[in-house]
Amino acid sequence: MAVAVDAAAYRELESGFTGELVRPTDASFERLRKVWNGSIDRHPALIARCAGADDIAAATQFARRTGLPIAVRGGGHSFPGLSVCDDGIVIDLAPMKGTTVDPEARTVRVQAGALLGELDRATQPFGLAVPSGIVTHTGVAGLTLGGGIGWVMRKHGLSIDQLSSVELITAEGERVIASEAENDDLFWGVRGGGGNFGIVTAFDFNLCEVGPTVVAGPIFWPIEQSPQVLRFYRDWIADAPDELMTIVMHRKAPPLPFVPPELHGKLIVGVVCCYTGPVEEGERVVRPIKDFGSPVLDLCVPKPFVDHQAMFDPSFPPGRWYYFRSCDVAELTDEVIDITVEHTRRIQSPLTSFPIWQLGGAVARVGDGETAFNGRGGGHTFNINAATETAEGFDVEREWVRDFWSALKPFHTSVYTNFLMEEGEERIRQAYGPEKYDRLKALKRKYDPGNLFRLNQNIPPD
Ligand SMILES: Cc1cc2nc3c(=O)[nH]c(=O)nc-3n(C[C@H](O)[C@H](O)[C@H](O)COP(=O)(O)OP(=O)(O)OC[C@H]3O[C@@H](n4cnc5c(N)ncnc54)[C@H](O)[C@@H]3O)c2cc1C
C-alpha cells in the first residue's frame, strides 16, 4: 500500500471479510480504482469489494480505527468522482447485485451495487419498473440517494417517491432500517440527502406499471432550426399529459448505426420522447412534434422500454473526460432560448451534449417538505455536459460549459445535488435551500457527528 496502514487492523479486517480486498500491488487494482469520469485519477490505499452488509460494517470499522478516509462506490457515476479517493479506502459495493422481485406485491428489494439496467432487466419481464435514470450503467444507490430523475418520473415520481425502506450501516457500524415506520427522520434524509448518513446496503421499492412497450425515441432537426423548435416545443409541452416525458438535446450527431452518415458530426437539435401509457395514445400525443418542420431523422416509435432506457448508453461510456454544470430553470423564455441557441452553436467536441429535462407531473405533486430532495417545482433541468476522449481539447470544452452556465445564471432556480461537481458548501446549501439544509445538518449530527461519510455532497455536522 502507498500509505502505511495499521497491520493489526488490516489482519482483523482480512480475517472475517467474505468479499475481496484489493491492494495497489494486485493485478486488478488499476482497473478497479477507475471510475466513470476518466478525468478523475485517484489512488486509494485499499479497495474493499464487499459481498454483503457484514463486509460493509467491517470495512467501516477498519476505516474508523485506522483513520483512512472512506469513499463509497455504488455505480461509480459521480460526476466529480466522489466514489474514489487518494490514500483512503474505497468501499466498493459492485459485487452486491442481488435483486428480488415480488410481482404480486409489486415490490423489489435490490442490493446497493446494482446498476439501473440490471434492475430494469429484473422487473420488466413483469411489465413493472422502478422510476430511475436514463443511462443504464448508472448505480441505483447514488442515483436514488440523490432523488432519481428519469423517463417515467412525470407519471410515477422520482426514484425516492417509490422507495419504501432502506437498510444502512451507520458510522457506528450498526445496521438500521429507515422507513416511514422506523427511523422516519433518517428515511426523510436519505430521500435526497445522499450518502451523508451511512452506507445503504439494500433498497426496497414499490414497482410501477411501465411498458414493456413504450412510444419513445428522438426526432432531430438541423441546429439552424433550434430557435423555432424550442419555441414550438415550449408551447407543445405546456399541457403535456403526465405519461409524456421529454428531453431536448443539442449535440453533434454521433456516428451510430441508426444515424445516416451524412449527419455524422453535424450539430443537431433533438426532442427525445418517452410516452409511458398505451401505444396508440402515445402515437397520437407525439404526432405534433413529429410533424413540426422538416426533421432530418425520426426514431420515435413503439419499442421495448429497456431498449429506450439504454438509448443514451453509447453516448456516455466510462473513461472519457467529462466536465459538467447544471441548473434548474423555471421556463424556456425567449431570453433563455436565445442564450441556448447562442451557446449550443459553439459546441466543438463531437462528444459534448446539452440535454434539457422536462420536470413537472407527479414529481411536482409530492409535497416539497416530504423528502430532502429540493426543486420539485422546477420547470426544466439543464445539463451542460462537456466530454472529450482524452485530456486533449478538454480545457476548451470546460470553458464552454462555464461560460454557458454563467450566462444562464439570472435564470437559475435550484440545482439537483446529483448534478453538482465539487462546488463547495455554499452551493450545497443553495441546492437544498436553508430550511432543508439545517434539517439535514441536525440529522448529520445525530447519525454521523464525526463526519466519517464526507466524500459526497457533504453536509458537515457543525
Ligand atoms: C452517464 C450518467 C447519467 C446519469 N443519468 C442520471 C439520470 O438519468 N437521473 C439521475 O437522477 N441522475 C443521473 N445521473 C447522476 C447520478 O444520479 C449520480 O451521478 C449518482 O451519484 C450516481 O450514482 P452511482 O452509484 O453510480 O455513483 P457513485 O459514484 O458510486 O456514488 C455517488 C455518490 O453516492 C454515494 N453512494 C453510492 N452508493 C452509496 C451507498 N450505498 N450508500 C451511501 N452512499 C452511497 C457515493 O459515496 C458518492 O458520494 C447520471 C450520471 C451519469 C454519469
GROMACS .gro file of N, CA and C in nm, residues 256-348:
model
  279
  256LEU      N    1  -2.349   0.675  -3.498
  256LEU     CA    2  -2.410   0.548  -3.456
  256LEU      C    3  -2.482   0.486  -3.576
  257PRO      N    4  -2.502   0.354  -3.573
  257PRO     CA    5  -2.557   0.287  -3.692
  257PRO      C    6  -2.693   0.342  -3.737
  258PHE      N    7  -2.774   0.392  -3.641
  258PHE     CA    8  -2.908   0.438  -3.679
  258PHE      C    9  -2.909   0.585  -3.725
  259VAL      N   10  -2.792   0.650  -3.726
  259VAL     CA   11  -2.784   0.789  -3.772
  259VAL      C   12  -2.725   0.788  -3.914
  260PRO      N   13  -2.798   0.847  -4.014
  260PRO     CA   14  -2.745   0.845  -4.152
  260PRO      C   15  -2.607   0.912  -4.158
  261PRO      N   16  -2.513   0.854  -4.235
  261PRO     CA   17  -2.375   0.904  -4.239
  261PRO      C   18  -2.365   1.052  -4.272
  262GLU      N   19  -2.458   1.105  -4.355
  262GLU     CA   20  -2.445   1.247  -4.394
  262GLU      C   21  -2.468   1.340  -4.273
  263LEU      N   22  -2.527   1.289  -4.165
  263LEU     CA   23  -2.549   1.373  -4.047
  263LEU      C   24  -2.434   1.367  -3.947
  264HIS      N   25  -2.352   1.263  -3.958
  264HIS     CA   26  -2.246   1.244  -3.859
  264HIS      C   27  -2.163   1.370  -3.841
  265GLY      N   28  -2.148   1.411  -3.714
  265GLY     CA   29  -2.062   1.527  -3.684
  265GLY      C   30  -2.130   1.661  -3.704
  266LYS      N   31  -2.256   1.662  -3.754
  266LYS     CA   32  -2.327   1.789  -3.775
  266LYS      C   33  -2.403   1.826  -3.647
  267LEU      N   34  -2.405   1.954  -3.615
  267LEU     CA   35  -2.480   1.998  -3.496
  267LEU      C   36  -2.630   1.982  -3.521
  268ILE      N   37  -2.698   1.924  -3.424
  268ILE     CA   38  -2.841   1.900  -3.440
  268ILE      C   39  -2.914   1.938  -3.310
  269VAL      N   40  -3.044   1.957  -3.323
  269VAL     CA   41  -3.129   1.971  -3.204
  269VAL      C   42  -3.230   1.857  -3.212
  270GLY      N   43  -3.253   1.791  -3.099
  270GLY     CA   44  -3.348   1.680  -3.097
  270GLY      C   45  -3.446   1.692  -2.982
  271VAL      N   46  -3.564   1.637  -3.001
  271VAL     CA   47  -3.656   1.620  -2.888
  271VAL      C   48  -3.672   1.470  -2.870
  272VAL      N   49  -3.631   1.422  -2.752
  272VAL     CA   50  -3.641   1.279  -2.724
  272VAL      C   51  -3.764   1.259  -2.637
  273CYS      N   52  -3.853   1.169  -2.680
  273CYS     CA   53  -3.979   1.148  -2.609
  273CYS      C   54  -3.982   1.011  -2.543
  274CYS      N   55  -4.062   1.000  -2.438
  274CYS     CA   56  -4.097   0.868  -2.385
  274CYS      C   57  -4.240   0.876  -2.333
  275TYR      N   58  -4.330   0.801  -2.395
  275TYR     CA   59  -4.470   0.802  -2.353
  275TYR      C   60  -4.498   0.673  -2.276
  276THR      N   61  -4.527   0.688  -2.146
  276THR     CA   62  -4.548   0.573  -2.058
  276THR      C   63  -4.697   0.546  -2.045
  277GLY      N   64  -4.759   0.499  -2.151
  277GLY     CA   65  -4.902   0.471  -2.149
  277GLY      C   66  -4.931   0.387  -2.272
  278PRO      N   67  -5.061   0.366  -2.303
  278PRO     CA   68  -5.095   0.284  -2.419
  278PRO      C   69  -5.028   0.337  -2.548
  279VAL      N   70  -4.985   0.243  -2.631
  279VAL     CA   71  -4.908   0.278  -2.751
  279VAL      C   72  -4.988   0.370  -2.846
  280GLU      N   73  -5.117   0.338  -2.869
  280GLU     CA   74  -5.194   0.420  -2.966
  280GLU      C   75  -5.205   0.563  -2.914
  281GLU      N   76  -5.227   0.575  -2.783
  281GLU     CA   77  -5.238   0.708  -2.723
  281GLU      C   78  -5.105   0.783  -2.740
  282GLY      N   79  -4.996   0.711  -2.715
  282GLY     CA   80  -4.863   0.771  -2.728
  282GLY      C   81  -4.838   0.822  -2.868
  283GLU      N   82  -4.879   0.742  -2.967
  283GLU     CA   83  -4.855   0.782  -3.106
  283GLU      C   84  -4.932   0.912  -3.138
  284ARG      N   85  -5.052   0.923  -3.079
  284ARG     CA   86  -5.131   1.045  -3.102
  284ARG      C   87  -5.065   1.166  -3.033
  285VAL      N   88  -5.018   1.144  -2.909
  285VAL     CA   89  -4.962   1.255  -2.832
  285VAL      C   90  -4.833   1.311  -2.895
  286VAL      N   91  -4.750   1.221  -2.950
  286VAL     CA   92  -4.621   1.271  -3.005
  286VAL      C   93  -4.634   1.324  -3.149
  287ARG      N   94  -4.751   1.302  -3.211
  287ARG     CA   95  -4.769   1.340  -3.352
  287ARG      C   96  -4.730   1.487  -3.380
  288PRO      N   97  -4.778   1.586  -3.301
  288PRO     CA   98  -4.747   1.727  -3.335
  288PRO      C   99  -4.598   1.755  -3.342
  289ILE      N  100  -4.518   1.701  -3.252
  289ILE     CA  101  -4.374   1.731  -3.256
  289ILE      C  102  -4.308   1.658  -3.374
  290LYS      N  103  -4.360   1.539  -3.407
  290LYS     CA  104  -4.305   1.468  -3.523
  290LYS      C  105  -4.336   1.544  -3.653
  291ASP      N  106  -4.452   1.614  -3.653
  291ASP     CA  107  -4.494   1.685  -3.774
  291ASP      C  108  -4.432   1.824  -3.785
  292PHE      N  109  -4.362   1.869  -3.681
  292PHE     CA  110  -4.312   2.007  -3.685
  292PHE      C  111  -4.193   2.021  -3.782
  293GLY      N  112  -4.200   2.119  -3.867
  293GLY     CA  113  -4.090   2.149  -3.959
  293GLY      C  114  -4.053   2.028  -4.044
  294SER      N  115  -3.924   2.018  -4.074
  294SER     CA  116  -3.877   1.905  -4.155
  294SER      C  117  -3.766   1.833  -4.079
  295PRO      N  118  -3.804   1.736  -3.993
  295PRO     CA  119  -3.700   1.664  -3.919
  295PRO      C  120  -3.606   1.592  -4.014
  296VAL      N  121  -3.478   1.582  -3.974
  296VAL     CA  122  -3.382   1.507  -4.057
  296VAL      C  123  -3.379   1.360  -4.015
  297LEU      N  124  -3.435   1.331  -3.899
  297LEU     CA  125  -3.437   1.192  -3.852
  297LEU      C  126  -3.546   1.177  -3.747
  298ASP      N  127  -3.628   1.073  -3.761
  298ASP     CA  128  -3.735   1.049  -3.664
  298ASP      C  129  -3.729   0.904  -3.620
  299LEU      N  130  -3.688   0.882  -3.497
  299LEU     CA  131  -3.676   0.746  -3.444
  299LEU      C  132  -3.773   0.724  -3.328
  300CYS      N  133  -3.878   0.808  -3.323
  300CYS     CA  134  -3.974   0.798  -3.212
  300CYS      C  135  -4.086   0.700  -3.253
  301VAL      N  136  -4.074   0.577  -3.207
  301VAL     CA  137  -4.164   0.468  -3.248
  301VAL      C  138  -4.190   0.376  -3.128
  302PRO      N  139  -4.287   0.285  -3.139
  302PRO     CA  140  -4.306   0.188  -3.030
  302PRO      C  141  -4.182   0.099  -3.018
  303LYS      N  142  -4.137   0.078  -2.896
  303LYS     CA  143  -4.017  -0.005  -2.873
  303LYS      C  144  -4.016  -0.054  -2.729
  304PRO      N  145  -3.938  -0.158  -2.699
  304PRO     CA  146  -3.930  -0.204  -2.561
  304PRO      C  147  -3.872  -0.095  -2.471
  305PHE      N  148  -3.931  -0.079  -2.353
  305PHE     CA  149  -3.883   0.023  -2.260
  305PHE      C  150  -3.734   0.004  -2.230
  306VAL      N  151  -3.689  -0.122  -2.213
  306VAL     CA  152  -3.548  -0.144  -2.181
  306VAL      C  153  -3.455  -0.095  -2.294
  307ASP      N  154  -3.503  -0.102  -2.418
  307ASP     CA  155  -3.421  -0.050  -2.529
  307ASP      C  156  -3.410   0.102  -2.520
  308HIS      N  157  -3.523   0.165  -2.491
  308HIS     CA  158  -3.522   0.310  -2.480
  308HIS      C  159  -3.432   0.354  -2.364
  309GLN      N  160  -3.440   0.283  -2.253
  309GLN     CA  161  -3.356   0.315  -2.136
  309GLN      C  162  -3.208   0.314  -2.173
  310ALA      N  163  -3.171   0.226  -2.265
  310ALA     CA  164  -3.029   0.210  -2.299
  310ALA      C  165  -2.986   0.301  -2.413
  311MET      N  166  -3.081   0.383  -2.465
  311MET     CA  167  -3.051   0.462  -2.584
  311MET      C  168  -2.929   0.552  -2.569
  312PHE      N  169  -2.915   0.615  -2.451
  312PHE     CA  170  -2.803   0.709  -2.432
  312PHE      C  171  -2.674   0.639  -2.388
  313ASP      N  172  -2.680   0.509  -2.360
  313ASP     CA  173  -2.560   0.440  -2.307
  313ASP      C  174  -2.434   0.464  -2.393
  314PRO      N  175  -2.445   0.448  -2.528
  314PRO     CA  176  -2.323   0.463  -2.607
  314PRO      C  177  -2.269   0.607  -2.607
  315SER      N  178  -2.353   0.704  -2.572
  315SER     CA  179  -2.308   0.844  -2.573
  315SER      C  180  -2.231   0.881  -2.447
  316PHE      N  181  -2.244   0.800  -2.342
  316PHE     CA  182  -2.180   0.835  -2.214
  316PHE      C  183  -2.101   0.717  -2.158
  317PRO      N  184  -2.007   0.662  -2.237
  317PRO     CA  185  -1.935   0.545  -2.188
  317PRO      C  186  -1.835   0.584  -2.077
  318PRO      N  187  -1.794   0.487  -1.994
  318PRO     CA  188  -1.693   0.518  -1.893
  318PRO      C  189  -1.559   0.546  -1.959
  319GLY      N  190  -1.478   0.629  -1.894
  319GLY     CA  191  -1.340   0.650  -1.937
  319GLY      C  192  -1.315   0.780  -2.011
  320ARG      N  193  -1.420   0.839  -2.071
  320ARG     CA  194  -1.399   0.968  -2.135
  320ARG      C  195  -1.378   1.075  -2.028
  321TRP      N  196  -1.328   1.191  -2.071
  321TRP     CA  197  -1.313   1.302  -1.979
  321TRP      C  198  -1.442   1.385  -1.982
  322TYR      N  199  -1.501   1.402  -1.865
  322TYR     CA  200  -1.630   1.473  -1.856
  322TYR      C  201  -1.619   1.593  -1.762
  323TYR      N  202  -1.680   1.703  -1.802
  323TYR     CA  203  -1.698   1.816  -1.711
  323TYR      C  204  -1.842   1.865  -1.727
  324PHE      N  205  -1.902   1.906  -1.618
  324PHE     CA  206  -2.047   1.914  -1.616
  324PHE      C  207  -2.092   2.027  -1.524
  325ARG      N  208  -2.184   2.109  -1.567
  325ARG     CA  209  -2.250   2.202  -1.474
  325ARG      C  210  -2.400   2.194  -1.502
  326SER      N  211  -2.477   2.217  -1.397
  326SER     CA  212  -2.622   2.201  -1.411
  326SER      C  213  -2.696   2.311  -1.336
  327CYS      N  214  -2.818   2.335  -1.376
  327CYS     CA  215  -2.905   2.427  -1.303
  327CYS      C  216  -3.049   2.395  -1.343
  328ASP      N  217  -3.141   2.432  -1.255
  328ASP     CA  218  -3.282   2.425  -1.293
  328ASP      C  219  -3.325   2.563  -1.339
  329VAL      N  220  -3.414   2.565  -1.437
  329VAL     CA  221  -3.464   2.690  -1.493
  329VAL      C  222  -3.615   2.677  -1.502
  330ALA      N  223  -3.687   2.782  -1.459
  330ALA     CA  224  -3.833   2.770  -1.449
  330ALA      C  225  -3.900   2.756  -1.586
  331GLU      N  226  -3.858   2.840  -1.681
  331GLU     CA  227  -3.930   2.842  -1.810
  331GLU      C  228  -3.834   2.862  -1.927
  332LEU      N  229  -3.874   2.812  -2.041
  332LEU     CA  230  -3.796   2.837  -2.162
  332LEU      C  231  -3.844   2.969  -2.223
  333THR      N  232  -3.805   3.078  -2.157
  333THR     CA  233  -3.844   3.210  -2.208
  333THR      C  234  -3.765   3.240  -2.334
  334ASP      N  235  -3.803   3.346  -2.406
  334ASP     CA  236  -3.728   3.383  -2.526
  334ASP      C  237  -3.582   3.409  -2.493
  335GLU      N  238  -3.560   3.474  -2.377
  335GLU     CA  239  -3.420   3.503  -2.339
  335GLU      C  240  -3.339   3.375  -2.317
  336VAL      N  241  -3.401   3.278  -2.247
  336VAL     CA  242  -3.332   3.151  -2.221
  336VAL      C  243  -3.305   3.079  -2.354
  337ILE      N  244  -3.401   3.083  -2.441
  337ILE     CA  245  -3.384   3.018  -2.573
  337ILE      C  246  -3.270   3.086  -2.650
  338ASP      N  247  -3.266   3.220  -2.646
  338ASP     CA  248  -3.159   3.291  -2.718
  338ASP      C  249  -3.021   3.251  -2.664
  339ILE      N  250  -3.009   3.241  -2.533
  339ILE     CA  251  -2.879   3.202  -2.473
  339ILE      C  252  -2.844   3.060  -2.516
  340THR      N  253  -2.944   2.973  -2.514
  340THR     CA  254  -2.922   2.832  -2.554
  340THR      C  255  -2.874   2.824  -2.698
  341VAL      N  256  -2.941   2.896  -2.785
  341VAL     CA  257  -2.907   2.892  -2.928
  341VAL      C  258  -2.765   2.943  -2.949
  342GLU      N  259  -2.734   3.055  -2.883
  342GLU     CA  260  -2.601   3.115  -2.900
  342GLU      C  261  -2.491   3.017  -2.857
  343HIS      N  262  -2.509   2.952  -2.743
  343HIS     CA  263  -2.401   2.869  -2.688
  343HIS      C  264  -2.394   2.730  -2.751
  344THR      N  265  -2.506   2.672  -2.787
  344THR     CA  266  -2.500   2.538  -2.845
  344THR      C  267  -2.433   2.539  -2.982
  345ARG      N  268  -2.439   2.652  -3.051
  345ARG     CA  269  -2.372   2.661  -3.182
  345ARG      C  270  -2.221   2.655  -3.168
  346ARG      N  271  -2.172   2.677  -3.045
  346ARG     CA  272  -2.026   2.680  -3.024
  346ARG      C  273  -1.970   2.546  -2.976
  347ILE      N  274  -2.054   2.443  -2.971
  347ILE     CA  275  -2.004   2.311  -2.928
  347ILE      C  276  -1.893   2.266  -3.024
  348GLN      N  277  -1.779   2.229  -2.967
  348GLN     CA  278  -1.667   2.183  -3.050
  348GLN      C  279  -1.657   2.031  -3.054
   0.00000   0.00000   0.00000
